[in-house]
Amino acid sequence: MHQYQYDSDASRPLLEKERPSAEGGGRLSRLSRLLQAAPPSVTSDSSGRDSDSFDNFDGFKSGAADARRKQLRTPRLEDRSSRGFCADCSEWFCWKWIFPERIADYDDFATSAQMGEIYHIRQKARELFDPSAPDDEEMLHQLWNGLFPMLPYEGRVNPRWRDIGFQNDDPASDLRASGRLALQMLLYFSDHRNDDFKRMIRENRFPVCLCALNLLEILLVHLNLKDPQPLVCPCCGTDNAELESSQPSRPRPELTGFVAVLDDVAGSASATRHSFVEWPVELALAQLFAHAMLVLDAVWRHQLARDPGTNLMHFRDALFDTRVRLVAFLARRNSPLTLVELEAWSFRQRAKLHAATKAV
C-alpha cells in the first residue's frame, strides 16, 4: 500500500512519487510536517504537573517517539473513529477532521438516519405525477375542496384551475413537469395556510400555483435535494449548474440548517402531520415551502409598490430575493434552527417588507 501525506491545501493526499526528495532539497510544508508528527500527548511528571510532549520536540528523534509516530500512522481498526480517521482512509488524516467547517454535501456531516431522510426526499423529487393514479387524483380532489369548498369536484379538467394559477384547464400539464412532490406541497400549503392561499388567489398579483411550483424547484435545487441537479434554476438560470461543475466542494452551511429543521420536525410533537406528507423530511420541506411562499408574496408586493412598471416578467427577481433570504436564514449559526425560529423568521421578514411597502 502506498504511503500518503497531505499537501499544503489538504485537498488530496500525495503519492510516494510526488513527495519532495531529500536530494532535491525539497521541503515539506508546515501542515505536512505537522501531520507527519504525532499529536501532543499530555503526561504527568514526578511533580504531578502535566507536561506537553511538544515542549521537547527533539524527543521525536527517540525510538519511543518513532514507535508512537508509526503507531499513529497505522491505527488499530477500533481506534479509527476516535482518532478522526475514516474507514476508507485510515492511512492518512481525514480532511473532515482537519477542516470540520468544509461542508459541501449532506454526507459531510449528517448521520445515517438523516441521510436516509435525504435519500428519501431525493427519490420523491424524481416521482412523476400520474393523473391515472388513485392517490394523485385524490390529492387533486382534496386541493379543489380546500380552495373551492362551495363547488363540487367534477373531474380533473375544469377552467377554474386557471383561477388559482395553473396555465391550463387541466393541472396535470403543469404537474407533469414538477412531479407528485409539488402537488403534495401545494396540498400541505392549502390545508395549513388556507387563508393565506385564498388571499393570494383573491388578490391575483401573480399566478399562485405556477409560481409555487417554481419556488419548490428553487428549494430542491439550492438545498441539494434533487439528484441529478437540473441545468437551469428558476431564480438564477444556469448559474447554479455552473457552480456545481466549477466548485463542487464549495461551502454549503445552509444544508446544516435544513438538517436542523429536519431534526426538530422529527422530534417535535407540534409538527403538523398530514395524510400525504408523512416523512419528517417531507414535513421539514413543506414547512420551509409554506413560509417561503408567504415571504415571496410580501417580496412581490413590495416590488410592485416600489416600481409601478413591474410586471410578471420581473417575477424572477422576487424568486431570487426570496431564495437569498431563506438561504441566509438556514446558513446562520448564532442560534439553533427550529420550527419556532422558522415561524419567527417568516414573521419578521413579512413585517419588514410590509413596513417598507407602506413607506414607499
mmCIF file of C-alpha atoms in Angstrom:
data_model
loop_
_atom_site.group_PDB
_atom_site.id
_atom_site.type_symbol
_atom_site.label_atom_id
_atom_site.label_comp_id
_atom_site.label_asym_id
_atom_site.label_seq_id
_atom_site.Cartn_x
_atom_site.Cartn_y
_atom_site.Cartn_z
ATOM 1 C CA MET A 1 0.000 0.000 0.000
ATOM 2 C CA HIS A 2 1.268 3.483 -0.841
ATOM 3 C CA GLN A 3 2.232 5.764 1.991
ATOM 4 C CA TYR A 4 0.492 9.111 1.799
ATOM 5 C CA GLN A 5 0.884 12.592 3.160
ATOM 6 C CA TYR A 6 -1.144 15.755 2.603
ATOM 7 C CA ASP A 7 -0.057 18.719 0.540
ATOM 8 C CA SER A 8 -0.373 22.238 1.884
ATOM 9 C CA ASP A 9 -4.000 22.799 0.952
ATOM 10 C CA ALA A 10 -5.010 19.315 2.176
ATOM 11 C CA SER A 11 -7.194 18.858 -0.869
ATOM 12 C CA ARG A 12 -5.750 15.421 -1.717
ATOM 13 C CA PRO A 13 -3.050 13.022 -0.479
ATOM 14 C CA LEU A 14 0.350 12.899 -2.172
ATOM 15 C CA LEU A 15 1.580 9.627 -3.616
ATOM 16 C CA GLU A 16 5.088 8.337 -2.894
ATOM 17 C CA LYS A 17 6.414 9.501 -6.253
ATOM 18 C CA GLU A 18 5.098 13.033 -5.626
ATOM 19 C CA ARG A 19 6.973 13.521 -2.361
ATOM 20 C CA PRO A 20 9.822 16.078 -2.419
ATOM 21 C CA SER A 21 13.127 14.206 -2.429
ATOM 22 C CA ALA A 22 15.879 14.827 0.075
ATOM 23 C CA GLU A 23 18.455 15.084 -2.735
ATOM 24 C CA GLY A 24 16.467 17.815 -4.443
ATOM 25 C CA GLY A 25 16.384 19.844 -1.275
ATOM 26 C CA GLY A 26 12.568 19.799 -1.233
ATOM 27 C CA ARG A 27 10.928 20.964 1.955
ATOM 28 C CA LEU A 28 7.631 19.763 3.318
ATOM 29 C CA SER A 29 5.020 22.379 4.031
ATOM 30 C CA ARG A 30 4.273 23.324 7.617
ATOM 31 C CA LEU A 31 0.945 21.486 7.515
ATOM 32 C CA SER A 32 2.567 18.344 6.078
ATOM 33 C CA ARG A 33 5.273 18.343 8.772
ATOM 34 C CA LEU A 34 2.604 18.769 11.419
ATOM 35 C CA LEU A 35 0.566 15.889 10.064
ATOM 36 C CA GLN A 36 3.600 13.617 9.978
ATOM 37 C CA ALA A 37 4.372 14.398 13.588
ATOM 38 C CA ALA A 38 2.476 12.769 16.416
ATOM 39 C CA PRO A 39 -0.104 14.939 18.187
ATOM 40 C CA PRO A 40 0.798 16.350 21.587
ATOM 41 C CA SER A 41 0.356 13.862 24.379
ATOM 42 C CA VAL A 42 -0.236 15.045 27.909
ATOM 43 C CA THR A 43 1.675 13.158 30.565
ATOM 44 C CA SER A 44 2.291 13.734 34.221
ATOM 45 C CA ASP A 45 5.802 14.163 35.604
ATOM 46 C CA SER A 46 7.044 13.279 39.040
ATOM 47 C CA SER A 47 5.916 16.619 40.438
ATOM 48 C CA GLY A 48 2.348 15.953 39.431
ATOM 49 C CA ARG A 49 2.339 18.658 36.740
ATOM 50 C CA ASP A 50 1.021 17.952 33.262
ATOM 51 C CA SER A 51 3.675 18.301 30.572
ATOM 52 C CA ASP A 52 3.100 18.539 26.840
ATOM 53 C CA SER A 53 5.359 16.367 24.690
ATOM 54 C CA PHE A 54 5.699 19.278 22.249
ATOM 55 C CA ASP A 55 7.706 21.101 24.917
ATOM 56 C CA ASN A 56 10.635 18.877 23.944
ATOM 57 C CA PHE A 57 10.223 18.488 20.205
ATOM 58 C CA ASP A 58 13.606 16.748 19.848
ATOM 59 C CA GLY A 59 12.107 13.858 21.730
ATOM 60 C CA PHE A 60 10.551 12.653 18.471
ATOM 61 C CA LYS A 61 14.021 11.503 17.433
ATOM 62 C CA SER A 62 13.997 8.889 20.148
ATOM 63 C CA GLY A 63 12.978 5.315 19.486
ATOM 64 C CA ALA A 64 9.886 5.609 21.676
ATOM 65 C CA ALA A 65 8.676 8.665 19.776
ATOM 66 C CA ASP A 66 9.316 6.942 16.442
ATOM 67 C CA ALA A 67 7.283 3.980 17.622
ATOM 68 C CA ARG A 68 4.445 6.253 18.669
ATOM 69 C CA ARG A 69 4.527 8.016 15.304
ATOM 70 C CA LYS A 70 4.486 4.686 13.440
ATOM 71 C CA GLN A 71 1.574 3.524 15.546
ATOM 72 C CA LEU A 72 -0.304 6.744 14.771
ATOM 73 C CA ARG A 73 0.172 6.297 11.017
ATOM 74 C CA THR A 74 -1.341 2.798 11.132
ATOM 75 C CA PRO A 75 -4.017 2.970 13.825
ATOM 76 C CA ARG A 76 -5.877 -0.041 15.039
ATOM 77 C CA LEU A 77 -9.295 -0.622 13.488
ATOM 78 C CA GLU A 78 -11.096 0.152 16.714
ATOM 79 C CA ASP A 79 -9.239 3.481 17.055
ATOM 80 C CA ARG A 80 -10.210 4.903 13.660
ATOM 81 C CA SER A 81 -13.329 6.761 14.715
ATOM 82 C CA SER A 82 -11.753 8.091 17.909
ATOM 83 C CA ARG A 83 -8.655 9.452 16.117
ATOM 84 C CA GLY A 84 -10.508 11.213 13.299
ATOM 85 C CA PHE A 85 -9.986 8.563 10.625
ATOM 86 C CA CYS A 86 -12.480 7.400 8.026
ATOM 87 C CA ALA A 87 -12.840 3.685 7.354
ATOM 88 C CA ASP A 88 -11.598 4.078 3.780
ATOM 89 C CA CYS A 89 -8.667 6.399 4.503
ATOM 90 C CA SER A 90 -7.182 5.086 7.728
ATOM 91 C CA GLU A 91 -3.638 5.518 6.418
ATOM 92 C CA TRP A 92 -3.808 9.339 6.497
ATOM 93 C CA PHE A 93 -5.580 12.095 8.344
ATOM 94 C CA CYS A 94 -9.109 12.790 7.162
ATOM 95 C CA TRP A 95 -9.757 16.264 5.722
ATOM 96 C CA LYS A 96 -13.118 16.269 7.520
ATOM 97 C CA TRP A 97 -11.160 16.168 10.783
ATOM 98 C CA ILE A 98 -8.681 18.849 9.741
ATOM 99 C CA PHE A 99 -11.303 21.158 8.174
ATOM 100 C CA PRO A 100 -14.566 20.404 10.047
ATOM 101 C CA GLU A 101 -16.296 23.514 8.644
ATOM 102 C CA ARG A 102 -15.885 22.495 4.996
ATOM 103 C CA ILE A 103 -19.409 21.236 4.315
ATOM 104 C CA ALA A 104 -20.240 20.665 0.673
ATOM 105 C CA ASP A 105 -22.944 17.997 0.911
ATOM 106 C CA TYR A 106 -25.068 16.224 3.490
ATOM 107 C CA ASP A 107 -22.784 13.207 3.783
ATOM 108 C CA ASP A 108 -20.064 15.520 5.145
ATOM 109 C CA PHE A 109 -21.896 15.823 8.470
ATOM 110 C CA ALA A 110 -25.264 14.029 8.513
ATOM 111 C CA THR A 111 -25.938 10.844 10.450
ATOM 112 C CA SER A 112 -27.106 7.661 8.776
ATOM 113 C CA ALA A 113 -30.694 8.347 9.854
ATOM 114 C CA GLN A 114 -30.550 11.877 8.443
ATOM 115 C CA MET A 115 -29.041 10.597 5.200
ATOM 116 C CA GLY A 116 -31.920 8.139 4.943
ATOM 117 C CA GLU A 117 -34.325 11.093 5.021
ATOM 118 C CA ILE A 118 -32.288 12.966 2.404
ATOM 119 C CA TYR A 119 -32.237 9.941 0.091
ATOM 120 C CA HIS A 120 -35.993 9.616 0.541
ATOM 121 C CA ILE A 121 -36.763 13.194 -0.487
ATOM 122 C CA ARG A 122 -34.416 12.934 -3.458
ATOM 123 C CA GLN A 123 -36.305 9.854 -4.553
ATOM 124 C CA LYS A 124 -39.648 11.637 -4.048
ATOM 125 C CA ALA A 125 -38.421 14.537 -6.189
ATOM 126 C CA ARG A 126 -37.988 12.083 -9.071
ATOM 127 C CA GLU A 127 -41.524 10.689 -8.883
ATOM 128 C CA LEU A 128 -43.753 11.804 -11.737
ATOM 129 C CA PHE A 129 -47.331 12.935 -11.420
ATOM 130 C CA ASP A 130 -49.678 10.306 -12.824
ATOM 131 C CA PRO A 131 -53.248 11.570 -13.343
ATOM 132 C CA SER A 132 -54.476 7.996 -13.648
ATOM 133 C CA ALA A 133 -53.095 7.008 -10.222
ATOM 134 C CA PRO A 134 -55.778 6.964 -7.490
ATOM 135 C CA ASP A 135 -53.568 8.753 -4.930
ATOM 136 C CA ASP A 136 -52.709 11.560 -7.340
ATOM 137 C CA GLU A 137 -56.350 12.006 -8.313
ATOM 138 C CA GLU A 138 -57.301 12.056 -4.623
ATOM 139 C CA MET A 139 -54.753 14.798 -3.899
ATOM 140 C CA LEU A 140 -56.172 16.918 -6.729
ATOM 141 C CA HIS A 141 -59.651 16.343 -5.337
ATOM 142 C CA GLN A 142 -58.563 17.490 -1.866
ATOM 143 C CA LEU A 143 -56.799 20.552 -3.293
ATOM 144 C CA TRP A 144 -60.007 21.510 -5.114
ATOM 145 C CA ASN A 145 -62.096 21.059 -1.963
ATOM 146 C CA GLY A 146 -59.681 23.202 0.024
ATOM 147 C CA LEU A 147 -59.713 26.099 -2.458
ATOM 148 C CA PHE A 148 -63.273 25.777 -3.834
ATOM 149 C CA PRO A 149 -65.258 24.418 -0.882
ATOM 150 C CA MET A 150 -68.604 25.546 -2.335
ATOM 151 C CA LEU A 151 -68.066 23.974 -5.758
ATOM 152 C CA PRO A 152 -68.374 20.234 -6.424
ATOM 153 C CA TYR A 153 -65.399 18.446 -7.906
ATOM 154 C CA GLU A 154 -66.415 17.393 -11.410
ATOM 155 C CA GLY A 155 -63.168 15.902 -12.631
ATOM 156 C CA ARG A 156 -59.643 16.929 -13.315
ATOM 157 C CA VAL A 157 -60.370 19.179 -16.304
ATOM 158 C CA ASN A 158 -62.014 22.441 -15.255
ATOM 159 C CA PRO A 159 -61.393 26.085 -16.280
ATOM 160 C CA ARG A 160 -61.427 27.109 -12.607
ATOM 161 C CA TRP A 161 -57.933 25.669 -12.219
ATOM 162 C CA ARG A 162 -56.702 28.722 -14.120
ATOM 163 C CA ASP A 163 -58.121 30.930 -11.343
ATOM 164 C CA ILE A 164 -55.641 29.536 -8.829
ATOM 165 C CA GLY A 165 -52.635 29.895 -11.095
ATOM 166 C CA PHE A 166 -52.380 26.864 -13.360
ATOM 167 C CA GLN A 167 -51.733 27.519 -17.039
ATOM 168 C CA ASN A 168 -54.422 25.217 -18.444
ATOM 169 C CA ASP A 169 -57.798 23.753 -17.631
ATOM 170 C CA ASP A 170 -56.005 20.522 -16.753
ATOM 171 C CA PRO A 171 -53.429 20.989 -13.937
ATOM 172 C CA ALA A 172 -51.733 17.760 -14.989
ATOM 173 C CA SER A 173 -49.905 19.659 -17.745
ATOM 174 C CA ASP A 174 -48.038 21.720 -15.116
ATOM 175 C CA LEU A 175 -47.701 18.937 -12.566
ATOM 176 C CA ARG A 176 -46.135 16.509 -15.030
ATOM 177 C CA ALA A 177 -43.038 18.689 -15.106
ATOM 178 C CA SER A 178 -42.969 19.244 -11.331
ATOM 179 C CA GLY A 179 -43.941 15.774 -10.118
ATOM 180 C CA ARG A 180 -46.017 14.380 -7.282
ATOM 181 C CA LEU A 181 -43.966 16.195 -4.647
ATOM 182 C CA ALA A 182 -45.145 19.559 -5.978
ATOM 183 C CA LEU A 183 -48.781 18.526 -5.586
ATOM 184 C CA GLN A 184 -48.055 17.329 -2.049
ATOM 185 C CA MET A 185 -46.536 20.707 -1.151
ATOM 186 C CA LEU A 186 -49.487 22.598 -2.650
ATOM 187 C CA LEU A 187 -51.907 20.417 -0.720
ATOM 188 C CA TYR A 188 -49.995 20.929 2.526
ATOM 189 C CA PHE A 189 -49.976 24.699 1.984
ATOM 190 C CA SER A 190 -53.700 24.662 1.252
ATOM 191 C CA ASP A 191 -54.519 22.622 4.352
ATOM 192 C CA HIS A 192 -52.307 24.522 6.827
ATOM 193 C CA ARG A 193 -52.239 28.039 5.334
ATOM 194 C CA ASN A 194 -55.631 28.034 3.695
ATOM 195 C CA ASP A 195 -56.499 31.657 4.446
ATOM 196 C CA ASP A 196 -53.179 32.897 3.070
ATOM 197 C CA PHE A 197 -53.525 30.693 -0.013
ATOM 198 C CA LYS A 198 -57.021 32.025 -0.740
ATOM 199 C CA ARG A 199 -55.908 35.613 -0.108
ATOM 200 C CA MET A 200 -53.104 35.283 -2.668
ATOM 201 C CA ILE A 201 -55.580 33.885 -5.197
ATOM 202 C CA ARG A 202 -58.096 36.629 -4.475
ATOM 203 C CA GLU A 203 -55.541 39.438 -4.793
ATOM 204 C CA ASN A 204 -54.370 37.910 -8.097
ATOM 205 C CA ARG A 205 -50.975 39.607 -8.171
ATOM 206 C CA PHE A 206 -49.290 36.526 -9.660
ATOM 207 C CA PRO A 207 -50.290 33.001 -10.795
ATOM 208 C CA VAL A 208 -50.056 31.388 -7.385
ATOM 209 C CA CYS A 209 -49.766 27.695 -8.233
ATOM 210 C CA LEU A 210 -47.370 28.165 -11.134
ATOM 211 C CA CYS A 211 -45.088 30.389 -9.045
ATOM 212 C CA ALA A 212 -45.336 27.933 -6.155
ATOM 213 C CA LEU A 213 -44.063 25.158 -8.418
ATOM 214 C CA ASN A 214 -41.096 27.339 -9.383
ATOM 215 C CA LEU A 215 -40.396 28.145 -5.729
ATOM 216 C CA LEU A 216 -40.363 24.457 -4.828
ATOM 217 C CA GLU A 217 -37.908 23.788 -7.643
ATOM 218 C CA ILE A 218 -35.646 26.501 -6.214
ATOM 219 C CA LEU A 219 -35.731 24.897 -2.762
ATOM 220 C CA LEU A 220 -34.883 21.480 -4.178
ATOM 221 C CA VAL A 221 -32.011 22.871 -6.241
ATOM 222 C CA HIS A 222 -30.403 25.130 -3.652
ATOM 223 C CA LEU A 223 -30.823 22.686 -0.764
ATOM 224 C CA ASN A 224 -29.295 19.935 -2.886
ATOM 225 C CA LEU A 225 -32.410 17.783 -2.622
ATOM 226 C CA LYS A 226 -32.616 16.941 -6.301
ATOM 227 C CA ASP A 227 -30.385 14.311 -7.869
ATOM 228 C CA PRO A 228 -29.259 14.826 -10.548
ATOM 229 C CA GLN A 229 -29.207 18.592 -10.304
ATOM 230 C CA PRO A 230 -31.084 20.353 -13.136
ATOM 231 C CA LEU A 231 -29.149 22.535 -15.543
ATOM 232 C CA VAL A 232 -31.487 25.520 -15.128
ATOM 233 C CA CYS A 233 -32.827 27.070 -11.918
ATOM 234 C CA PRO A 234 -35.961 29.287 -11.961
ATOM 235 C CA CYS A 235 -34.226 32.050 -9.991
ATOM 236 C CA CYS A 236 -30.606 32.009 -11.174
ATOM 237 C CA GLY A 237 -30.727 30.356 -14.591
ATOM 238 C CA THR A 238 -27.608 28.317 -15.263
ATOM 239 C CA ASP A 239 -25.522 29.939 -12.500
ATOM 240 C CA ASN A 240 -26.132 27.125 -10.025
ATOM 241 C CA ALA A 241 -25.259 24.426 -12.565
ATOM 242 C CA GLU A 242 -22.028 26.263 -13.381
ATOM 243 C CA LEU A 243 -21.173 26.457 -9.677
ATOM 244 C CA GLU A 244 -21.843 22.747 -9.272
ATOM 245 C CA SER A 245 -19.417 21.950 -12.070
ATOM 246 C CA SER A 246 -16.720 24.513 -11.233
ATOM 247 C CA GLN A 247 -16.904 24.475 -7.410
ATOM 248 C CA PRO A 248 -18.438 21.162 -6.337
ATOM 249 C CA SER A 249 -16.795 21.401 -2.894
ATOM 250 C CA ARG A 250 -17.821 24.968 -2.084
ATOM 251 C CA PRO A 251 -19.115 25.503 1.481
ATOM 252 C CA ARG A 252 -22.864 24.948 1.892
ATOM 253 C CA PRO A 253 -23.745 25.927 5.501
ATOM 254 C CA GLU A 254 -27.445 26.145 4.593
ATOM 255 C CA LEU A 255 -27.511 22.346 4.407
ATOM 256 C CA THR A 256 -26.836 22.115 8.137
ATOM 257 C CA GLY A 257 -29.741 24.488 8.714
ATOM 258 C CA PHE A 258 -32.121 22.279 6.771
ATOM 259 C CA VAL A 259 -30.989 19.213 8.746
ATOM 260 C CA ALA A 260 -31.523 21.166 11.986
ATOM 261 C CA VAL A 261 -35.115 21.892 10.952
ATOM 262 C CA LEU A 262 -35.479 18.241 9.939
ATOM 263 C CA ASP A 263 -34.306 17.111 13.391
ATOM 264 C CA ASP A 264 -36.733 19.483 15.086
ATOM 265 C CA VAL A 265 -39.602 18.151 12.991
ATOM 266 C CA ALA A 266 -38.628 14.549 13.743
ATOM 267 C CA GLY A 267 -38.540 15.155 17.486
ATOM 268 C CA SER A 268 -41.374 17.661 17.796
ATOM 269 C CA ALA A 269 -44.898 16.725 18.726
ATOM 270 C CA SER A 270 -46.034 20.144 17.464
ATOM 271 C CA ALA A 271 -45.072 19.344 13.879
ATOM 272 C CA THR A 272 -48.348 19.121 11.993
ATOM 273 C CA ARG A 273 -48.728 15.772 10.291
ATOM 274 C CA HIS A 274 -50.542 15.268 7.033
ATOM 275 C CA SER A 275 -52.066 12.291 5.285
ATOM 276 C CA PHE A 276 -49.959 12.826 2.146
ATOM 277 C CA VAL A 277 -46.884 14.362 3.839
ATOM 278 C CA GLU A 278 -45.702 11.823 6.376
ATOM 279 C CA TRP A 279 -41.903 11.553 6.479
ATOM 280 C CA PRO A 280 -40.078 14.090 8.689
ATOM 281 C CA VAL A 281 -38.043 15.337 5.723
ATOM 282 C CA GLU A 282 -41.254 15.930 3.752
ATOM 283 C CA LEU A 283 -42.696 17.886 6.671
ATOM 284 C CA ALA A 284 -39.499 19.934 7.021
ATOM 285 C CA LEU A 285 -39.562 20.786 3.321
ATOM 286 C CA ALA A 286 -43.290 21.572 3.486
ATOM 287 C CA GLN A 287 -42.707 23.983 6.379
ATOM 288 C CA LEU A 288 -39.907 25.750 4.503
ATOM 289 C CA PHE A 289 -42.054 25.876 1.380
ATOM 290 C CA ALA A 290 -45.050 27.345 3.213
ATOM 291 C CA HIS A 291 -43.060 30.108 4.898
ATOM 292 C CA ALA A 292 -41.117 30.830 1.714
ATOM 293 C CA MET A 293 -44.445 31.291 -0.096
ATOM 294 C CA LEU A 294 -45.522 33.881 2.472
ATOM 295 C CA VAL A 295 -42.223 35.750 2.147
ATOM 296 C CA LEU A 296 -42.384 35.554 -1.655
ATOM 297 C CA ASP A 297 -45.832 37.171 -1.591
ATOM 298 C CA ALA A 298 -44.502 40.009 0.598
ATOM 299 C CA VAL A 299 -41.410 40.481 -1.592
ATOM 300 C CA TRP A 300 -43.520 40.713 -4.743
ATOM 301 C CA ARG A 301 -45.948 43.156 -3.135
ATOM 302 C CA HIS A 302 -43.019 45.377 -2.148
ATOM 303 C CA GLN A 303 -41.575 45.257 -5.670
ATOM 304 C CA LEU A 304 -44.930 46.258 -7.163
ATOM 305 C CA ALA A 305 -45.219 49.211 -4.773
ATOM 306 C CA ARG A 306 -41.644 50.344 -5.354
ATOM 307 C CA ASP A 307 -41.876 50.261 -9.160
ATOM 308 C CA PRO A 308 -45.321 50.615 -10.774
ATOM 309 C CA GLY A 309 -43.867 49.348 -14.046
ATOM 310 C CA THR A 310 -43.127 45.928 -12.526
ATOM 311 C CA ASN A 311 -44.855 43.011 -14.234
ATOM 312 C CA LEU A 312 -44.600 39.236 -14.279
ATOM 313 C CA MET A 313 -41.501 39.452 -16.453
ATOM 314 C CA HIS A 314 -39.730 40.658 -13.287
ATOM 315 C CA PHE A 315 -41.042 37.879 -11.051
ATOM 316 C CA ARG A 316 -37.732 36.066 -11.284
ATOM 317 C CA ASP A 317 -36.235 38.889 -9.194
ATOM 318 C CA ALA A 318 -38.759 38.139 -6.448
ATOM 319 C CA LEU A 319 -37.880 34.441 -6.562
ATOM 320 C CA PHE A 320 -34.184 35.293 -6.328
ATOM 321 C CA ASP A 321 -34.734 37.666 -3.398
ATOM 322 C CA THR A 322 -36.806 35.086 -1.524
ATOM 323 C CA ARG A 323 -34.195 32.390 -2.056
ATOM 324 C CA VAL A 324 -31.404 34.650 -0.782
ATOM 325 C CA ARG A 325 -33.383 35.452 2.368
ATOM 326 C CA LEU A 326 -34.214 31.812 3.112
ATOM 327 C CA VAL A 327 -30.686 30.526 2.463
ATOM 328 C CA ALA A 328 -29.264 33.250 4.724
ATOM 329 C CA PHE A 329 -31.620 32.121 7.484
ATOM 330 C CA LEU A 330 -30.651 28.465 7.101
ATOM 331 C CA ALA A 331 -26.926 29.297 6.991
ATOM 332 C CA ARG A 332 -26.810 31.265 10.231
ATOM 333 C CA ARG A 333 -25.135 29.731 13.277
ATOM 334 C CA ASN A 334 -25.933 32.055 16.151
ATOM 335 C CA SER A 335 -28.977 30.078 17.305
ATOM 336 C CA PRO A 336 -30.456 26.608 16.780
ATOM 337 C CA LEU A 337 -32.863 26.379 13.874
ATOM 338 C CA THR A 338 -36.269 25.106 14.908
ATOM 339 C CA LEU A 339 -39.827 25.379 13.647
ATOM 340 C CA VAL A 340 -40.372 28.198 16.135
ATOM 341 C CA GLU A 341 -37.356 30.053 14.735
ATOM 342 C CA LEU A 342 -38.637 29.469 11.202
ATOM 343 C CA GLU A 343 -42.025 30.933 12.128
ATOM 344 C CA ALA A 344 -40.348 33.936 13.768
ATOM 345 C CA TRP A 345 -38.090 34.486 10.753
ATOM 346 C CA SER A 346 -41.069 34.424 8.388
ATOM 347 C CA PHE A 347 -42.984 36.898 10.551
ATOM 348 C CA ARG A 348 -40.022 39.305 10.790
ATOM 349 C CA GLN A 349 -39.387 39.210 7.051
ATOM 350 C CA ARG A 350 -43.014 39.954 6.238
ATOM 351 C CA ALA A 351 -43.188 42.714 8.849
ATOM 352 C CA LYS A 352 -40.091 44.438 7.447
ATOM 353 C CA LEU A 353 -41.356 44.169 3.887
ATOM 354 C CA HIS A 354 -44.794 45.453 4.895
ATOM 355 C CA ALA A 355 -43.234 48.470 6.612
ATOM 356 C CA ALA A 356 -41.029 49.142 3.591
ATOM 357 C CA THR A 357 -44.052 48.890 1.291
ATOM 358 C CA LYS A 358 -46.032 51.398 3.350
ATOM 359 C CA ALA A 359 -43.080 53.780 3.320
ATOM 360 C CA VAL A 360 -42.965 53.860 -0.491
#
